[in-house]
């Protein structure tokens, strides 16, 4: 059940759904592959960058997209069996028009100047501005509708103890700020590369959560992009990338690893199978690349990128099958919304995938989750779970279902998500979020 399906069907209430924070229901082994190990740096970068690359341990704490599903032998099944289209570009006005959206939801390329603030530009200005435009049906073409990279950079520096103006930052910390705190608009906090500002009280731009993707998982990255997501990523930059000009596909030979210039954060906005490349937006101004954009080959991306993330912002207008209960409140955190729906496989016609989304009234630090089906008048069935450590306010969970689930239980009851972790006031949180099945409204 991807957003392209609902958008084509004209169901506007689904237009702002995003891909999951919690990538699957499984507890299988998740192997984290570290980014490229560059050789000694050579020369000085011609452009400012500022990425502090995530460590393997940091990546392991973030919920993945490719978690194992219900059984150890089966991988996570996409919500929709529809394959990703061969081409998708969030700046292509004609393509967006087919889905009922205007061009202009991605902000225009701009420049970070001489400040090492690329993470704030890739995560905040590019990805967050787009997500809010999608949710609010606005265009990210004015400073009122663009997240301030200056405010995000200031808040990330404040979050990273001991860090200071002019230094690089972590993508994860920027994502956490957007979930936990939020940032001001570019009109409220203008950007200048000659100074760092104080964090603003404004929080107009917020996320509900995020998850990571494997840099070599082209299918998952394409699926995320074609489901209307802008994906922040970090990569190792080489001189040939800085020198890129025109509408070319950037390719960096696997054998050429001798001259890295440092880490840089940007955002993916599309892809083309014909070109075997992703489309990206940079923060080096419109004179670089193709007017501030560029193409990067799938294979090259898998080699030079170290991390890529999908932000999550849940629609407040979509269906809701949440059931109020005492267990939906714990540690000062309460569940506000939930929706569950199983989907059949297009190939076999059997139940294949569960879609479960939820929204909390405040951010929490998640440490673990489990998902159950409570059939009417029968024993509950555990569907899976995992342990992670990350900040979230909401999530969309995809989980593989055993095809005989509703044969050995009743076909009605509740899907229940158990979340454990900590509140922002350090209270222990143990929530059980009930979602009625089937949907009494027939959706």
XYZ file of C-alpha atoms in Angstrom:
443
model
C 0.000 0.000 0.000
C 2.360 2.738 -1.176
C 1.390 6.356 -1.537
C 1.550 6.239 -5.331
C -1.380 3.811 -5.283
C -3.555 6.061 -3.144
C -2.551 9.248 -4.903
C -3.524 7.733 -8.249
C -6.835 6.664 -6.733
C -7.452 10.234 -5.640
C -7.436 9.530 -1.900
C -5.880 12.781 -0.727
C -5.945 11.736 2.932
C -3.010 9.444 2.237
C -0.921 12.035 0.439
C 1.384 12.774 3.360
C 2.165 9.243 4.507
C 5.831 8.360 4.602
C 7.860 5.191 4.678
C 8.554 3.508 8.024
C 10.815 4.391 10.874
C 10.594 0.812 12.079
C 11.571 -1.098 8.993
C 10.188 -4.503 9.880
C 8.799 -6.712 12.615
C 11.696 -9.075 12.853
C 14.368 -9.791 15.353
C 16.855 -11.326 12.954
C 20.477 -10.313 12.658
C 20.914 -6.944 10.987
C 24.404 -6.617 9.539
C 25.597 -3.030 9.349
C 28.173 -2.472 6.633
C 30.435 0.478 7.427
C 31.055 3.156 4.811
C 34.105 3.287 2.585
C 37.518 3.406 4.199
C 39.281 6.204 2.305
C 42.992 6.608 1.905
C 44.894 9.640 3.166
C 43.269 12.977 2.357
C 44.990 15.079 -0.283
C 44.560 18.744 -0.964
C 42.034 21.239 0.276
C 38.373 21.097 -0.642
C 37.153 23.823 -2.985
C 33.716 23.757 -1.307
C 32.695 23.629 2.345
C 31.335 20.277 3.521
C 30.874 19.287 7.179
C 29.714 15.673 7.541
C 30.809 13.726 10.586
C 30.351 10.166 9.255
C 28.246 7.828 11.380
C 30.109 5.007 13.063
C 29.057 1.382 12.672
C 27.732 1.415 16.253
C 25.650 4.535 15.569
C 24.109 2.984 12.462
C 23.322 -0.230 14.346
C 21.137 1.724 16.812
C 18.855 3.141 14.089
C 15.893 1.097 12.911
C 16.653 -0.328 9.452
C 14.434 -0.675 6.406
C 15.654 -4.218 5.694
C 14.901 -5.934 9.004
C 13.938 -9.607 8.891
C 10.218 -10.327 8.845
C 8.049 -12.894 10.625
C 10.249 -15.930 9.984
C 14.015 -16.106 9.905
C 13.933 -17.376 6.334
C 11.781 -14.610 4.867
C 12.780 -11.009 4.303
C 10.532 -8.040 4.789
C 7.818 -7.721 2.125
C 6.982 -4.315 0.681
C 3.544 -2.989 1.541
C 2.701 -2.788 -2.147
C 3.661 -5.490 -4.624
C 3.852 -2.814 -7.307
C 7.427 -2.444 -8.569
C 9.030 0.974 -8.436
C 8.727 2.869 -11.716
C 11.844 3.008 -13.883
C 12.052 6.779 -13.467
C 11.080 9.158 -10.666
C 12.149 12.733 -10.007
C 10.569 14.983 -7.386
C 11.547 18.049 -9.441
C 9.837 16.791 -12.609
C 6.668 18.862 -12.824
C 5.075 16.761 -15.566
C 5.577 13.540 -13.593
C 4.288 15.078 -10.356
C 1.239 16.330 -12.204
C 0.222 12.735 -12.964
C -0.065 12.174 -9.216
C -1.941 15.403 -8.619
C 0.983 17.369 -7.178
C 2.497 20.648 -8.371
C 6.164 21.219 -9.040
C 8.023 23.134 -6.363
C 7.808 20.893 -3.307
C 11.609 20.504 -3.365
C 13.298 23.822 -2.525
C 15.671 25.267 -5.142
C 19.409 24.568 -4.822
C 21.224 27.085 -2.657
C 24.663 27.439 -1.085
C 26.060 26.723 2.357
C 28.968 29.036 1.553
C 32.076 28.653 3.691
C 30.403 27.133 6.754
C 30.617 23.379 7.435
C 26.839 23.081 7.655
C 26.071 20.567 4.885
C 24.109 18.288 7.253
C 21.707 21.114 8.099
C 21.216 21.754 4.377
C 20.713 18.127 3.323
C 18.497 17.148 6.278
C 16.749 20.445 7.029
C 16.596 22.659 3.967
C 16.166 19.859 1.388
C 14.408 16.954 3.126
C 12.437 18.689 5.908
C 11.211 21.487 3.639
C 9.925 18.890 1.175
C 8.221 16.771 3.844
C 6.364 19.784 5.235
C 5.339 20.921 1.746
C 3.909 17.457 1.099
C 2.013 17.383 4.398
C 0.648 20.933 4.190
C 0.037 21.058 0.409
C 2.339 24.071 0.011
C 5.399 24.821 -2.128
C 8.908 25.010 -0.681
C 9.847 27.990 -2.831
C 9.767 30.787 -0.269
C 11.616 31.339 2.996
C 8.345 30.939 4.930
C 8.085 27.344 3.663
C 11.746 26.369 3.987
C 13.391 24.919 7.085
C 16.237 27.099 8.328
C 19.649 25.407 7.970
C 21.034 28.074 10.309
C 18.650 27.096 13.109
C 19.139 23.364 12.558
C 22.929 23.741 12.539
C 22.758 25.715 15.800
C 20.527 23.115 17.462
C 22.689 20.205 16.315
C 25.822 21.915 17.632
C 24.043 22.397 20.953
C 23.071 18.711 20.967
C 26.622 17.522 20.274
C 28.453 18.288 23.501
C 31.778 19.975 22.901
C 31.081 20.804 19.262
C 31.380 24.380 18.038
C 30.674 26.738 15.166
C 32.468 25.775 11.972
C 32.739 22.069 12.759
C 31.030 19.147 11.059
C 27.967 17.374 12.490
C 26.191 13.997 12.395
C 23.138 13.313 10.233
C 21.567 11.289 13.025
C 21.730 14.233 15.421
C 20.069 16.488 12.853
C 17.252 13.964 12.398
C 16.867 13.679 16.179
C 16.586 17.474 16.514
C 13.765 17.535 13.970
C 11.916 14.794 15.878
C 12.635 15.996 19.392
C 12.676 19.795 18.989
C 11.915 21.058 15.489
C 13.375 24.074 13.706
C 12.350 27.535 12.581
C 11.668 28.714 9.047
C 14.325 30.395 6.951
C 12.425 33.671 7.276
C 12.520 33.411 11.070
C 16.226 32.469 11.136
C 18.064 33.600 7.974
C 21.276 31.868 6.954
C 24.733 33.399 6.808
C 27.995 31.511 6.351
C 29.859 34.181 8.306
C 28.308 33.422 11.674
C 26.469 30.841 13.764
C 23.180 31.841 15.363
C 21.642 30.937 18.707
C 19.006 28.163 18.618
C 15.541 29.640 18.079
C 12.466 28.806 20.151
C 10.401 28.279 17.006
C 9.648 24.708 15.919
C 7.556 25.056 12.751
C 9.283 22.157 11.014
C 9.205 18.758 12.739
C 9.488 15.080 11.840
C 7.875 12.110 13.555
C 10.814 9.749 12.998
C 13.192 8.249 10.464
C 14.898 5.029 9.481
C 18.050 4.084 7.645
C 18.514 2.326 4.349
C 21.454 0.258 3.157
C 23.516 2.323 0.703
C 23.779 -0.658 -1.667
C 20.047 -1.508 -1.551
C 18.982 0.137 -4.798
C 15.485 -1.383 -4.675
C 14.754 0.000 -1.187
C 16.137 3.448 -2.051
C 14.084 3.605 -5.247
C 10.969 2.500 -3.359
C 11.475 5.214 -0.762
C 11.992 7.899 -3.405
C 9.011 6.855 -5.528
C 6.839 6.941 -2.404
C 7.507 10.689 -2.174
C 10.518 10.960 0.120
C 13.638 13.092 -0.049
C 16.514 11.050 1.406
C 19.450 12.728 3.206
C 22.734 10.877 2.767
C 26.423 11.192 3.572
C 29.293 10.340 1.232
C 33.028 10.660 0.780
C 33.874 13.441 -1.684
C 36.673 13.230 -4.251
C 38.052 16.016 -6.478
C 36.213 14.720 -9.557
C 32.895 15.198 -7.748
C 33.699 18.800 -6.848
C 34.612 19.450 -10.483
C 31.322 17.998 -11.791
C 29.529 20.217 -14.312
C 26.556 19.596 -16.598
C 23.877 16.929 -16.870
C 26.301 14.009 -16.590
C 26.226 10.889 -14.428
C 28.976 11.003 -11.820
C 30.994 7.801 -11.809
C 33.970 7.208 -9.547
C 36.176 4.218 -10.321
C 36.326 1.572 -7.605
C 40.104 1.560 -7.907
C 40.410 5.309 -7.263
C 40.415 5.756 -3.483
C 43.589 7.773 -3.007
C 42.365 11.353 -2.744
C 39.304 11.865 -0.505
C 38.545 15.442 0.498
C 36.134 14.716 3.342
C 32.555 13.829 4.159
C 29.564 15.702 2.730
C 25.791 15.505 3.236
C 23.247 15.991 0.423
C 19.822 14.573 -0.417
C 18.481 12.172 -3.043
C 15.402 13.405 -4.926
C 14.934 10.848 -7.709
C 16.428 8.181 -9.957
C 16.549 6.872 -13.519
C 17.064 3.220 -14.418
C 17.939 4.256 -17.965
C 20.856 6.247 -16.583
C 21.411 3.761 -13.709
C 21.711 6.736 -11.417
C 20.150 8.683 -8.539
C 19.305 12.374 -8.766
C 20.611 14.551 -5.910
C 20.394 18.131 -4.688
C 23.556 19.735 -3.319
C 24.290 22.847 -1.247
C 27.115 24.283 -3.370
C 25.032 26.773 -5.319
C 23.574 26.657 -8.817
C 26.958 26.958 -10.592
C 27.946 23.462 -9.493
C 26.795 20.319 -11.329
C 23.566 20.724 -13.276
C 22.302 24.007 -11.777
C 22.888 22.641 -8.276
C 21.620 19.117 -9.013
C 23.542 16.051 -10.208
C 23.245 12.388 -11.120
C 25.311 9.753 -9.328
C 25.587 6.174 -10.600
C 23.986 3.405 -8.546
C 27.300 1.531 -8.247
C 29.279 4.638 -7.396
C 26.756 5.636 -4.731
C 27.018 2.202 -3.118
C 30.810 2.646 -2.889
C 31.217 6.260 -1.788
C 28.082 6.768 0.346
C 28.308 5.837 4.018
C 24.701 6.382 5.154
C 21.246 7.194 3.774
C 18.025 7.907 5.678
C 14.284 8.115 5.025
C 12.453 10.736 7.139
C 8.972 9.981 8.443
C 6.074 12.393 8.838
C 2.683 10.855 9.493
C -0.461 12.263 7.978
C -2.841 13.704 10.546
C -5.652 13.259 8.020
C -5.439 9.535 7.287
C -7.567 6.654 8.622
C -7.497 5.905 12.337
C -8.428 2.638 14.095
C -6.835 3.509 17.442
C -8.610 2.119 20.519
C -8.257 4.158 23.693
C -7.008 2.203 26.716
C -5.054 2.761 29.927
C -2.070 1.031 28.329
C -1.839 3.803 25.713
C -0.441 6.143 28.397
C 2.880 5.642 30.162
C 5.705 7.771 31.512
C 4.109 11.009 30.400
C 3.742 9.809 26.801
C 0.403 8.946 25.174
C -0.616 7.362 21.891
C -2.809 9.601 19.717
C -3.425 7.610 16.546
C -2.953 4.108 15.145
C -3.926 2.315 11.979
C -3.445 -1.321 10.962
C -4.278 -3.108 7.757
C -3.155 -6.470 6.363
C -2.603 -6.809 2.626
C -2.726 -9.841 0.350
C 0.038 -10.820 -2.020
C -0.796 -9.998 -5.640
C 0.940 -13.220 -6.662
C -0.599 -15.766 -4.257
C -3.689 -13.979 -2.971
C -2.655 -14.920 0.578
C -2.153 -12.524 3.462
C 1.402 -11.258 3.141
C 2.035 -7.918 4.826
C 0.790 -5.861 7.738
C 0.846 -2.082 7.664
C 0.829 -0.521 11.149
C 1.244 3.193 11.834
C 1.061 5.140 15.068
C 1.557 8.635 16.428
C 2.481 9.755 19.953
C 1.837 13.101 21.629
C 5.548 13.577 22.387
C 8.893 12.203 21.342
C 10.413 9.267 23.228
C 13.640 7.317 23.101
C 12.664 3.896 21.778
C 14.635 0.913 23.078
C 12.464 -1.939 21.788
C 9.151 -2.916 20.246
C 6.976 -5.994 19.718
C 3.906 -6.471 17.570
C 1.033 -8.880 18.335
C -2.309 -9.953 16.917
C -5.006 -10.421 19.557
C -7.798 -12.407 17.860
C -11.259 -12.319 19.388
C -11.579 -14.937 22.164
C -8.224 -16.573 21.337
C -4.633 -16.466 22.522
C -2.474 -13.625 21.162
C 0.040 -14.295 18.377
C 3.427 -12.567 18.517
C 4.424 -11.301 15.063
C 7.910 -10.079 15.862
C 9.961 -7.301 17.378
C 13.357 -5.686 17.586
C 15.627 -3.565 19.767
C 16.809 -0.119 18.718
C 17.842 3.133 20.329
C 16.481 6.217 18.613
C 14.180 9.171 19.070
C 10.720 8.957 17.529
C 7.240 10.396 17.770
C 5.584 8.065 15.259
C 6.261 5.288 12.810
C 4.926 3.212 10.012
C 5.740 -0.475 10.387
C 5.780 -3.066 7.619
C 5.661 -6.670 8.789
C 5.423 -9.994 7.018
C 2.409 -12.069 8.082
C 2.122 -15.856 8.144
C -0.317 -16.732 5.381
C -2.382 -18.917 7.731
C -2.742 -16.275 10.468
C -6.480 -15.780 9.991
C -7.094 -19.493 9.461
C -5.701 -20.510 12.844
C -7.232 -17.470 14.579
C -10.367 -15.431 14.072
C -10.345 -12.792 11.344
C -11.142 -10.017 13.795
C -9.545 -8.567 16.892
C -6.727 -6.126 17.539
C -3.194 -5.558 16.334
C -1.171 -4.368 19.309
C 2.193 -2.616 19.275
C 4.208 -2.632 22.504
C 6.810 0.151 22.758
C 9.428 0.421 25.498
C 11.865 3.226 26.173
C 12.202 6.559 27.955
C 10.397 9.882 27.926
C 12.145 13.227 27.584
C 11.818 13.562 31.384
C 13.615 10.202 31.809
C 10.518 8.337 32.909
C 10.230 4.715 31.872
C 7.745 4.238 28.988
C 5.891 0.981 28.343
C 3.028 1.530 25.886
C 0.575 -0.945 24.365
C -1.150 0.620 21.361
C -4.343 -1.162 20.225
C -5.652 -0.894 16.674
C -9.011 -2.471 15.810
C -9.172 -4.986 12.946
C -10.964 -4.991 10.624
C -11.469 -1.266 10.195
C -15.066 -0.553 11.261
C -15.261 2.073 8.505
C -14.540 -0.556 5.878
C -11.244 0.924 4.672
